[in-house]
mmCIF file of C-alpha atoms in Angstrom:
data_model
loop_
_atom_site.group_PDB
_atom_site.id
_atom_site.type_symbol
_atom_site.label_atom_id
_atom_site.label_comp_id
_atom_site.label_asym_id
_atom_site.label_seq_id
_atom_site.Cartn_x
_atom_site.Cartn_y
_atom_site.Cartn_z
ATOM 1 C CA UNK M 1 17.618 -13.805 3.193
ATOM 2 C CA UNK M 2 19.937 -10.903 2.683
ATOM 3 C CA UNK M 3 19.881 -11.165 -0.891
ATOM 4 C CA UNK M 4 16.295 -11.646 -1.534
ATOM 5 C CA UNK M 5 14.851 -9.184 1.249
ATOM 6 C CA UNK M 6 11.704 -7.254 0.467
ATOM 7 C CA UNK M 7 12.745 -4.116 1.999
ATOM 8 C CA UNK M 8 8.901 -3.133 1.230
ATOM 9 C CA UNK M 9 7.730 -5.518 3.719
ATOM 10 C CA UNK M 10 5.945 -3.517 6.647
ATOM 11 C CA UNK M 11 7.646 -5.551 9.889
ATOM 12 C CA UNK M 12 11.352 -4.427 7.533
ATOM 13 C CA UNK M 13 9.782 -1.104 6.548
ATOM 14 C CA UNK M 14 9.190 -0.075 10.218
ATOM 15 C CA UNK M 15 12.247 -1.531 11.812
ATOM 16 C CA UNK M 16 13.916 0.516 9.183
ATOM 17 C CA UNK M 17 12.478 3.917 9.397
ATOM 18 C CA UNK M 18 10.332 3.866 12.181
ATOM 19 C CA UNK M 19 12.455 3.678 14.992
ATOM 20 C CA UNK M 20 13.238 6.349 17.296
ATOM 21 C CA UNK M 21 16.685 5.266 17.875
ATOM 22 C CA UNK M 22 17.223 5.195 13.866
ATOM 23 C CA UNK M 23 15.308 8.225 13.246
ATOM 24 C CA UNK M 24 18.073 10.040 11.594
ATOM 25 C CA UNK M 25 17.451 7.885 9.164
ATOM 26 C CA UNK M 26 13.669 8.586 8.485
ATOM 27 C CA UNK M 27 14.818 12.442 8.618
ATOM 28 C CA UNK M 28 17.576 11.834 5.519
ATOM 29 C CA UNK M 29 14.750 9.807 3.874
ATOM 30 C CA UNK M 30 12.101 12.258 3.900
ATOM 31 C CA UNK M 31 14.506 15.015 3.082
ATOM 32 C CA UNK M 32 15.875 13.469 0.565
ATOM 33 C CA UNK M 33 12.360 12.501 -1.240
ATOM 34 C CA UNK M 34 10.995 16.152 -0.902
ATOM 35 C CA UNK M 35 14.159 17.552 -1.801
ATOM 36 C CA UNK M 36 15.227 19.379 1.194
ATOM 37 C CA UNK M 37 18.020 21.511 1.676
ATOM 38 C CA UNK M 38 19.688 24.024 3.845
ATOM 39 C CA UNK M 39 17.379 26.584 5.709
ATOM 40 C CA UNK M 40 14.518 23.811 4.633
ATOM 41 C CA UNK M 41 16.022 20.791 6.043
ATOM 42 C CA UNK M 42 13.732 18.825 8.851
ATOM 43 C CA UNK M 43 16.411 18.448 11.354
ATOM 44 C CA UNK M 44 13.855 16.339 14.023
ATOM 45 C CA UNK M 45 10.994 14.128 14.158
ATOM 46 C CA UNK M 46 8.900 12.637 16.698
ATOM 47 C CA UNK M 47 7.014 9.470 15.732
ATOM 48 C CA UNK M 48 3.508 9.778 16.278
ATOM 49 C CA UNK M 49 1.066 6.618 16.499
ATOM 50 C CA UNK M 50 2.240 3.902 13.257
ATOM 51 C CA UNK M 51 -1.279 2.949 12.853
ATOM 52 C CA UNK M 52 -4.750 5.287 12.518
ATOM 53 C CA UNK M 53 -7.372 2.414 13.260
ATOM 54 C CA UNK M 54 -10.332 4.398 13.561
ATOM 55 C CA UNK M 55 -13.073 4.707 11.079
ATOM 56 C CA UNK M 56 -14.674 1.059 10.820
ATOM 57 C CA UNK M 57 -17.971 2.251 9.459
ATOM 58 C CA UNK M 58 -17.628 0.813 5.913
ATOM 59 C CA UNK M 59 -15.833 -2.457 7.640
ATOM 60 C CA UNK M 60 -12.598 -1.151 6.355
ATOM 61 C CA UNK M 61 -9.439 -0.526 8.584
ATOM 62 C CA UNK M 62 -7.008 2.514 7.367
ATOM 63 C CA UNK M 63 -3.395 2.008 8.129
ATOM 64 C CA UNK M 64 -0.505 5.097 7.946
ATOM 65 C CA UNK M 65 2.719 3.010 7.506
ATOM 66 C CA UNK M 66 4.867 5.632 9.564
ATOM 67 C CA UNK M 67 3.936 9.116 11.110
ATOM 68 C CA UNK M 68 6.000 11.651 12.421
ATOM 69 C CA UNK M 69 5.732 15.334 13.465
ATOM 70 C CA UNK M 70 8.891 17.357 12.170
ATOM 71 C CA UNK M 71 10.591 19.928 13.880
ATOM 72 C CA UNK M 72 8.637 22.879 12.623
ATOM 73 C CA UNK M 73 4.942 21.101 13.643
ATOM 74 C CA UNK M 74 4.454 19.589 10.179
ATOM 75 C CA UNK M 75 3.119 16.355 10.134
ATOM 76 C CA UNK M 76 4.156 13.535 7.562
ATOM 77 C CA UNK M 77 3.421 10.318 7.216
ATOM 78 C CA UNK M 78 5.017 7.620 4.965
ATOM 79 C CA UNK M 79 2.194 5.167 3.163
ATOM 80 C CA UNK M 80 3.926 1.939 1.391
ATOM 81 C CA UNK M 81 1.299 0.081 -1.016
ATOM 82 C CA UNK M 82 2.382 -3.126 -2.699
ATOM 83 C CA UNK M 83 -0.889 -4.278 -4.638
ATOM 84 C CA UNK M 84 -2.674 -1.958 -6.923
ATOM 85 C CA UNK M 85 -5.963 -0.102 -6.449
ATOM 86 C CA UNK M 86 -7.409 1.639 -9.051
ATOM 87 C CA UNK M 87 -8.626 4.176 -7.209
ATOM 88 C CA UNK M 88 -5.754 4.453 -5.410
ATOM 89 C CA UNK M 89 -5.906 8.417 -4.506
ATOM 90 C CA UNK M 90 -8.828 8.939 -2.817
ATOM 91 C CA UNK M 91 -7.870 6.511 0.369
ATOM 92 C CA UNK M 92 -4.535 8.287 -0.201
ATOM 93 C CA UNK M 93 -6.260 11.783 0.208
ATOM 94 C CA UNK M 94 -8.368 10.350 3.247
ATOM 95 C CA UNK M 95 -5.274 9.603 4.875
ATOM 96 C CA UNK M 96 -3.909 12.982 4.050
ATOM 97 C CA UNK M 97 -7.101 14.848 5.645
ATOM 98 C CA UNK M 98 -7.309 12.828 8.790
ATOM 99 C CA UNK M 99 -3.839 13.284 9.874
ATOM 100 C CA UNK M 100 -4.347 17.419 8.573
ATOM 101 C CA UNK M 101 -7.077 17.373 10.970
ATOM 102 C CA UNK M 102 -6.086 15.189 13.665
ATOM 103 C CA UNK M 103 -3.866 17.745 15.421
ATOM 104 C CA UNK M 104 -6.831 20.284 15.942
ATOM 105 C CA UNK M 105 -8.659 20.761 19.026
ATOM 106 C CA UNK M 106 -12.582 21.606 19.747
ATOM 107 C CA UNK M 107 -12.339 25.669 19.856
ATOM 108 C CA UNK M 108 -8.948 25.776 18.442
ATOM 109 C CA UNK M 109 -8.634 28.509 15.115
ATOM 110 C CA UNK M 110 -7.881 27.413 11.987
ATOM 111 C CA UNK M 111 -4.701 28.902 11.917
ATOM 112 C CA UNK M 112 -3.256 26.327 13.988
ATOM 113 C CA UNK M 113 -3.496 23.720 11.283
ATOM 114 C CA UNK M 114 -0.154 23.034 10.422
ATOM 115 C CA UNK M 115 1.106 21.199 7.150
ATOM 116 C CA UNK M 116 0.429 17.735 6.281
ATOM 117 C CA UNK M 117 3.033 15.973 3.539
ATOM 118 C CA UNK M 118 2.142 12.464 2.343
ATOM 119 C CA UNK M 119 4.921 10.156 0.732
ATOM 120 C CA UNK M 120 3.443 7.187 -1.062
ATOM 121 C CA UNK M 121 5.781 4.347 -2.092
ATOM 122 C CA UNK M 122 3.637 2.059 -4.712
ATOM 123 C CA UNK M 123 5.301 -1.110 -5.706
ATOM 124 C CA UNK M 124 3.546 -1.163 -9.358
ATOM 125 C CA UNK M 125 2.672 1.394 -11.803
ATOM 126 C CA UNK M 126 -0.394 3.775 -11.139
ATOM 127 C CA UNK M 127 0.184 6.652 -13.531
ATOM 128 C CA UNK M 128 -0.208 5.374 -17.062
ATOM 129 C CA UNK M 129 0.524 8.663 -18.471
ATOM 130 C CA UNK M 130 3.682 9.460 -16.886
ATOM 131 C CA UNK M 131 7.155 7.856 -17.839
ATOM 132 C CA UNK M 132 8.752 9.581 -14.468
ATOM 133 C CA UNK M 133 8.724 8.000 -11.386
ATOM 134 C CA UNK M 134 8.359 10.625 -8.977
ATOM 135 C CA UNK M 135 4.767 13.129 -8.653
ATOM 136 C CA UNK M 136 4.611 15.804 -6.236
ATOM 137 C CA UNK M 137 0.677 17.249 -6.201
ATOM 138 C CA UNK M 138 -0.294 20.712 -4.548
ATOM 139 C CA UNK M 139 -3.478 23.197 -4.051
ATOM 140 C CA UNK M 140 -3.087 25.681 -7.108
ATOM 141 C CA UNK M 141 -4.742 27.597 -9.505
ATOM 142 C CA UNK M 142 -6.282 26.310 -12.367
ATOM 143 C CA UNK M 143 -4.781 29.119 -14.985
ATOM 144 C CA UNK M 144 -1.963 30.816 -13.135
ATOM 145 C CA UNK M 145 -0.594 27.668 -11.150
ATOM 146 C CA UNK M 146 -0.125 29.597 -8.182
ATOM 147 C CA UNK M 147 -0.548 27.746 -4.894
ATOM 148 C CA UNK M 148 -3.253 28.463 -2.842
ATOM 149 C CA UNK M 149 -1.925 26.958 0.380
ATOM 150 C CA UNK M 150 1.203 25.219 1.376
ATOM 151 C CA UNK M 151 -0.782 23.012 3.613
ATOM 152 C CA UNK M 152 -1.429 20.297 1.453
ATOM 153 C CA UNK M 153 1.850 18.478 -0.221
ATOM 154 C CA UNK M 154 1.052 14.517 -1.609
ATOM 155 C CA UNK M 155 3.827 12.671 -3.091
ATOM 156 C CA UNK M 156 3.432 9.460 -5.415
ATOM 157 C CA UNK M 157 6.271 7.346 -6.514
ATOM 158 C CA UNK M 158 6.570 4.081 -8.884
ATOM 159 C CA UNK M 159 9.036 2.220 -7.684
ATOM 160 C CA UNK M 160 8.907 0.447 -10.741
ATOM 161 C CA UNK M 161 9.585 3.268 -13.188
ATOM 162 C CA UNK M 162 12.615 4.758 -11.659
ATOM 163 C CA UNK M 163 16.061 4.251 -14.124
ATOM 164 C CA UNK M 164 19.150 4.487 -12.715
ATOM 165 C CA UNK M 165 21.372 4.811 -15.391
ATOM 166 C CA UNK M 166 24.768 6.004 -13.734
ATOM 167 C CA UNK M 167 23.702 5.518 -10.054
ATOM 168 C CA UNK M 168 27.177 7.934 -9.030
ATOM 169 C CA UNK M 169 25.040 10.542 -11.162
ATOM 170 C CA UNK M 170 21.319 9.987 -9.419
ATOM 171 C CA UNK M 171 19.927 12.836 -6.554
ATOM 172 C CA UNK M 172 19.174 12.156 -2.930
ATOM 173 C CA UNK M 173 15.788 11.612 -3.477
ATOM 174 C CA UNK M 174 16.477 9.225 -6.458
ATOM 175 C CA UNK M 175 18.815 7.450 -4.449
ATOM 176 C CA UNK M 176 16.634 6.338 -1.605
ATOM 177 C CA UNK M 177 14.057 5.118 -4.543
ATOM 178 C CA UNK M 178 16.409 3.107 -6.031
ATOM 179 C CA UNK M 179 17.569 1.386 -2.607
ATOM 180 C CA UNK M 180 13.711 0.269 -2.201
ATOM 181 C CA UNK M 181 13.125 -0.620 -6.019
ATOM 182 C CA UNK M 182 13.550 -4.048 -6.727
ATOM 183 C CA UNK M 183 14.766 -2.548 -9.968
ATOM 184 C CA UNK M 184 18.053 -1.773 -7.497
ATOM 185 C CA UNK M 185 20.719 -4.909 -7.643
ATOM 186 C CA UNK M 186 22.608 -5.722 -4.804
ATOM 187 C CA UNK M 187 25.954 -4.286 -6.529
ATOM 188 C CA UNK M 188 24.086 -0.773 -7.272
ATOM 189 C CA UNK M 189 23.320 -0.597 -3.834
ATOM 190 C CA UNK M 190 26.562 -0.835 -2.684
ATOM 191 C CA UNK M 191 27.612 1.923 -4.922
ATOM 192 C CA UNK M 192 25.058 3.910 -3.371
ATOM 193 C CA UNK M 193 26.011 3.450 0.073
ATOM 194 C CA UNK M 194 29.442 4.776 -0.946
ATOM 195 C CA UNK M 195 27.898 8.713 -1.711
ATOM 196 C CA UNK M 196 25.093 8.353 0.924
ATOM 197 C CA UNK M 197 26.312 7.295 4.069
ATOM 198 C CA UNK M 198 22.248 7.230 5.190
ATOM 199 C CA UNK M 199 21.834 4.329 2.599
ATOM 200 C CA UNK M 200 25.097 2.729 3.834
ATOM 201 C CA UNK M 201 23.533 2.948 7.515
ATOM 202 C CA UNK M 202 20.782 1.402 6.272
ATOM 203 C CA UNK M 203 22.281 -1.738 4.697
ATOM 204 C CA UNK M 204 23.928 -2.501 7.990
ATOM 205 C CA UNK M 205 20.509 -2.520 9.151
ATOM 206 C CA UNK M 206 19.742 -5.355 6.762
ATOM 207 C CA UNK M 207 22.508 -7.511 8.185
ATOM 208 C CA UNK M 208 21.517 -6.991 12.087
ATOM 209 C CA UNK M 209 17.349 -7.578 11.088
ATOM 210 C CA UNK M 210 18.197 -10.902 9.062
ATOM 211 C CA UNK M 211 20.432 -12.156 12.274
ATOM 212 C CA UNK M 212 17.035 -11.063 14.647
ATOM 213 C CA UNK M 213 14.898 -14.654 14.930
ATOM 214 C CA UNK M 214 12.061 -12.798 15.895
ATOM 215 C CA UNK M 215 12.276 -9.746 13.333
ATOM 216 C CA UNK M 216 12.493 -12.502 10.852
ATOM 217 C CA UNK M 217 9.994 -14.279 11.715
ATOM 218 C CA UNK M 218 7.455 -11.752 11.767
ATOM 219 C CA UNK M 219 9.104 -10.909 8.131
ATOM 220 C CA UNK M 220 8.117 -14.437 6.578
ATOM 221 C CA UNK M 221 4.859 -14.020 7.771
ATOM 222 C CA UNK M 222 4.209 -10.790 6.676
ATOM 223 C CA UNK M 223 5.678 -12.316 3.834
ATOM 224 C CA UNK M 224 3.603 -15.286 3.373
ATOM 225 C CA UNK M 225 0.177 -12.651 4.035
ATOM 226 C CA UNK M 226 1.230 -10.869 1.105
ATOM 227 C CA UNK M 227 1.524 -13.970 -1.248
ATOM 228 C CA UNK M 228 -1.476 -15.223 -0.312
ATOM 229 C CA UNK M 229 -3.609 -12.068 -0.763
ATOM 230 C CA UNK M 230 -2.271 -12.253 -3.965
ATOM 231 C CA UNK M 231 -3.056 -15.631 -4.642
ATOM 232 C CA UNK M 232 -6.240 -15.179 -3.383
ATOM 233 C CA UNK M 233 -7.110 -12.041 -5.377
ATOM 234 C CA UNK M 234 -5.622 -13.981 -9.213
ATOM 235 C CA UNK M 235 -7.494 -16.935 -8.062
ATOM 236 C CA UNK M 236 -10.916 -14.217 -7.981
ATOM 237 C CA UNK M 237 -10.279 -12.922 -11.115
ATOM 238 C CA UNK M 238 -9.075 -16.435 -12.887
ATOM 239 C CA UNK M 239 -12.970 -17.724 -11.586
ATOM 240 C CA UNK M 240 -14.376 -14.106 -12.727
ATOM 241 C CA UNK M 241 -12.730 -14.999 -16.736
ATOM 242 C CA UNK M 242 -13.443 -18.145 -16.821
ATOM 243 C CA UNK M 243 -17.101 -17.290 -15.555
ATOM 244 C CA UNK M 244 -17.350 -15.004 -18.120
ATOM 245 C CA UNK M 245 -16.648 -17.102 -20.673
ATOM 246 C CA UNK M 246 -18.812 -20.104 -19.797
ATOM 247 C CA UNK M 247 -21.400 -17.341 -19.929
ATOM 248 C CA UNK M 248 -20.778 -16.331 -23.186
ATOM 249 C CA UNK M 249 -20.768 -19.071 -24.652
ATOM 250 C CA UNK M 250 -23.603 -20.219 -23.007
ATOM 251 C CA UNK M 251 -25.017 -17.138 -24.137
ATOM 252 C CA UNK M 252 -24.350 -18.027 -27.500
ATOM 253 C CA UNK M 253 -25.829 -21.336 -27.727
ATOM 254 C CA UNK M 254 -29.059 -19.903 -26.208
ATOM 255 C CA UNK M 255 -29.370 -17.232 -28.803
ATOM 256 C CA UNK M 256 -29.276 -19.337 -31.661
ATOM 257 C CA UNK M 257 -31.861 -21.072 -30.349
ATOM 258 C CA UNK M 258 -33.623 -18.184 -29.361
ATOM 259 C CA UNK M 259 -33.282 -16.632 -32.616
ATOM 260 C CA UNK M 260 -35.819 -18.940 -34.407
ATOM 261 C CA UNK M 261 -38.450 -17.528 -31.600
ATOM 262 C CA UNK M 262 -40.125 -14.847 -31.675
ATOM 263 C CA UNK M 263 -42.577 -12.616 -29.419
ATOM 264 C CA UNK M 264 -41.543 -14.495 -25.912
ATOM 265 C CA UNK M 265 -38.165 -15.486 -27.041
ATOM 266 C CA UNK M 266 -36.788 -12.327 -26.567
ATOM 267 C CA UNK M 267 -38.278 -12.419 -22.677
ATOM 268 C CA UNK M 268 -36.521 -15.045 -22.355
ATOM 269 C CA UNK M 269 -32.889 -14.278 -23.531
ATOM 270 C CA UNK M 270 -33.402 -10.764 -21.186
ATOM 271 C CA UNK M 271 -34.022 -13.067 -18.702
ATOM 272 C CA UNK M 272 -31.317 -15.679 -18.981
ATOM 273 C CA UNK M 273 -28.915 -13.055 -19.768
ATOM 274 C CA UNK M 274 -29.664 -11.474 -16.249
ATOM 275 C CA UNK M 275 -30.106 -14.929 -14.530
ATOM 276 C CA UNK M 276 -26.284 -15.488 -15.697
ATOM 277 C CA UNK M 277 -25.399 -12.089 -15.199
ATOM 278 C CA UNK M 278 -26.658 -12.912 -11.084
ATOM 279 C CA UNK M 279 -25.814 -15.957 -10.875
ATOM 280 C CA UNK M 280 -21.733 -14.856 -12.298
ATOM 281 C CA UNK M 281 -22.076 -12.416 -9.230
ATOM 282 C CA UNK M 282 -23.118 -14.894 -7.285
ATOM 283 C CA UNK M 283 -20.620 -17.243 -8.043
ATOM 284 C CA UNK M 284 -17.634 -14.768 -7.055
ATOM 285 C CA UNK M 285 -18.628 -13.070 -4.410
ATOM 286 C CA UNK M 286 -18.883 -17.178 -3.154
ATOM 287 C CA UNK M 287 -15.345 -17.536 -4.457
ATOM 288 C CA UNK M 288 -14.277 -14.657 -2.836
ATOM 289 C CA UNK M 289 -15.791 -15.751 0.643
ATOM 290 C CA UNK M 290 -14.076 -18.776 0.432
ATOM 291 C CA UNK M 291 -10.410 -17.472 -0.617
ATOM 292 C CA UNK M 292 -11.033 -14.852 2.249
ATOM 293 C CA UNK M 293 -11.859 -17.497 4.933
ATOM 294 C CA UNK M 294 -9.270 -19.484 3.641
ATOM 295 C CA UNK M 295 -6.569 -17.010 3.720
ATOM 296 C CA UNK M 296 -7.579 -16.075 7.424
ATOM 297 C CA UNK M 297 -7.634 -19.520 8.352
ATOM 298 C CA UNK M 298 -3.937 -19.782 7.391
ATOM 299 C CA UNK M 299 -3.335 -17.018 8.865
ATOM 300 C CA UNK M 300 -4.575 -17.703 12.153
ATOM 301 C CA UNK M 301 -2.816 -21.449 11.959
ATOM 302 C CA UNK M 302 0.843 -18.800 11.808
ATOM 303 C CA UNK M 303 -0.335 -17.558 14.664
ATOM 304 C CA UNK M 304 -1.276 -14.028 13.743
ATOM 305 C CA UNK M 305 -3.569 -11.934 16.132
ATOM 306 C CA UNK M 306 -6.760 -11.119 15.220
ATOM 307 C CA UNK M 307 -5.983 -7.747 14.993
ATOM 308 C CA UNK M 308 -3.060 -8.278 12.253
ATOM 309 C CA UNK M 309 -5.042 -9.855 10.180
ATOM 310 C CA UNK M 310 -7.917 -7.649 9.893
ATOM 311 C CA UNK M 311 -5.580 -4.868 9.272
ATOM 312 C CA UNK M 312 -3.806 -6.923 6.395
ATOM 313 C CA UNK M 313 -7.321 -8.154 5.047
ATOM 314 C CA UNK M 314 -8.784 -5.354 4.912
ATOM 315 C CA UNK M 315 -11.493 -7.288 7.076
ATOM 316 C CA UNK M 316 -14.036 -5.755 10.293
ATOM 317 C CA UNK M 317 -12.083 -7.759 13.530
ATOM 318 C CA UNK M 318 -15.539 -8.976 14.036
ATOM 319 C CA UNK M 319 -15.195 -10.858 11.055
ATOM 320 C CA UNK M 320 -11.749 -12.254 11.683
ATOM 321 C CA UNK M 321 -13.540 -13.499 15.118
ATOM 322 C CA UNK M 322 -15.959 -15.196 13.614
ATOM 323 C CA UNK M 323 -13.333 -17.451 11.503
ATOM 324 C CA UNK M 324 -11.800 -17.963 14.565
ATOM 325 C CA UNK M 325 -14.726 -19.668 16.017
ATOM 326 C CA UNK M 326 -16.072 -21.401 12.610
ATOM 327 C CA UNK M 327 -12.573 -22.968 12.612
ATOM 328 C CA UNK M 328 -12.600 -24.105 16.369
ATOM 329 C CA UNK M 329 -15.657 -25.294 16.499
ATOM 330 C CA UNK M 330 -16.246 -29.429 16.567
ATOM 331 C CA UNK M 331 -17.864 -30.843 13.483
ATOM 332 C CA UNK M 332 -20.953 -31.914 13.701
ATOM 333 C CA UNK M 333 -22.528 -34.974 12.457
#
């Protein structure tokens, strides 16, 4: 599996760099990503809870990948994302102001906020406007640029944009990029591990987690999750074309007929056009259901808690439950 390992995969991703006995490797990661040197170097961490599971209100279940308090008191936490959402920063900001926040107690001033730095690796592209890989975002002013707090530090990187080039020639912080990229080859890694001895740490990492039954295991079906979301969410959008289609040229076919009416004609294409319009919404939000269940139901055949999968779904526990019991239940005649 060496060869082919998804070092983005959360059960890999958190053996890797959040584990207290490995934690000097978390500390040359996140030093080396915000470009830390010297006086500024983090030279501890503790690891602070992996997962925030609170706020269920809107049935979803927010996840920080990896958080840490440095040294100094500031708190960072390390999000990895692997599919796409367009609107992609303002979870990423939520995440940022509950774990700025989270540290404060009732009565406590303000001025014991300390600062909050979010590193988010994104396995696709989610800055169409940028050829760079790597965006660093800060409080300033509008005109002069000047920051207005060091508090707040956010850090977005596409994985898929980096370009190594001469890989003897990249930074520190391009380096650890490039050893998660899958635009990385095996051989380039191994060059890398010869001028960081972190990354070189790390790849004997890789050898002792593919030789770990259990680590492995939970990596294939972490692994299989991820395909099947994906699945699942191409399989939503192939019925959401192809629904659009049949509607249009339904659509078609109705106006020409339509055209040769007049007065109540025109009712009636405003009202077939909405009628398909529902009954498109209708039809994936069905779809969707079904995918969902579906993907649960495998799920819960790999023997996944209920837990795991509502955090991987994206899915109320309550819900997950209720699979659970649709899918036990005897059939009935």
């Amino acid at each position: 599996m060496a060869q082919q390992l998804n070092r983005l995969n959360d059960v890999f991703f958190k053996y890797l760099l959040g584990d207290t006995k490995k934690k000097f490797l978390t500390l040359s990661f996140i030093n080396g990503i915000l470009n830390r040197t010297d006086d500024t170097l983090f030279t501890d961490l503790e690891f602070l809870d992996k997962e925030m599971t609170p706020i269920m209100q809107d049935g979803k279940v927010y996840v920080l990948d990896i958080r840490a308090k440095m040294n100094d008191g500031t708190q960072v936490n390390i999000e990895v994302q692997v599919c796409k959402d367009p609107d992609m920063a303002r979870p990423s900001l939520y995440y940022w102001a509950k774990m700025y926040g989270s540290e404060l107690r009732e009565g406590e001033p303000y001025d014991k906020l300390m600062p909050a730095i979010s590193i988010n690796l994104m396995d696709f592209n989610a800055f169409a406007q940028y050829t760079t890989c790597h965006h660093s975002y800060h409080i300033c002013n509008d005109e002069t640029k000047d920051i207005l707090i060091d508090d707040l530090e956010m850090h977005f990187i596409e994985l898929e944009k980096i370009r190594i080039g001469d890989i003897r020639k990249l930074r520190k912080s391009e380096r650890w990029i490039a050893y998660f990229s899958h635009q990385c080859s095996d051989e380039e890694r191994e060059v890398l591990a010869m001028s960081e001895p972190a990354i070189k740490e790390a790849m004997k990492c890789e050898m002792y987690f593919t030789q770990d039954e259990k680590l492995r295991r939970k990596y294939e079906i972490q692994e299989k999750a991820r395909r099947d979301y994906i699945s699942m969410m191409h399989n939503i959008e192939k019925s959401r074309t192809e629904g659009w289609q049949k509607g249009l040229e339904e659509g078609r076919a109705e106006g020409l007929a339509e055209g040769r009416e007049e007065g109540r004609a025109e009712g009636r294409k405003e009202g077939r056009a909405e009628g398909r319009k529902e009954g498109r919404e209708e039809g994936r939000l069905e779809e969707r259901k079904r995918l969902t269940e579906q993907t649960v139901a495998t799920m819960l055949q790999e023997g996944l808690s209920h837990e795991l999968i509502a955090r991987i779904m994206g899915l109320p526990e309550e819900t997950v439950q209720a699979i659970a019991a649709a899918q036990s239940a005897p059939a009935t005649e």
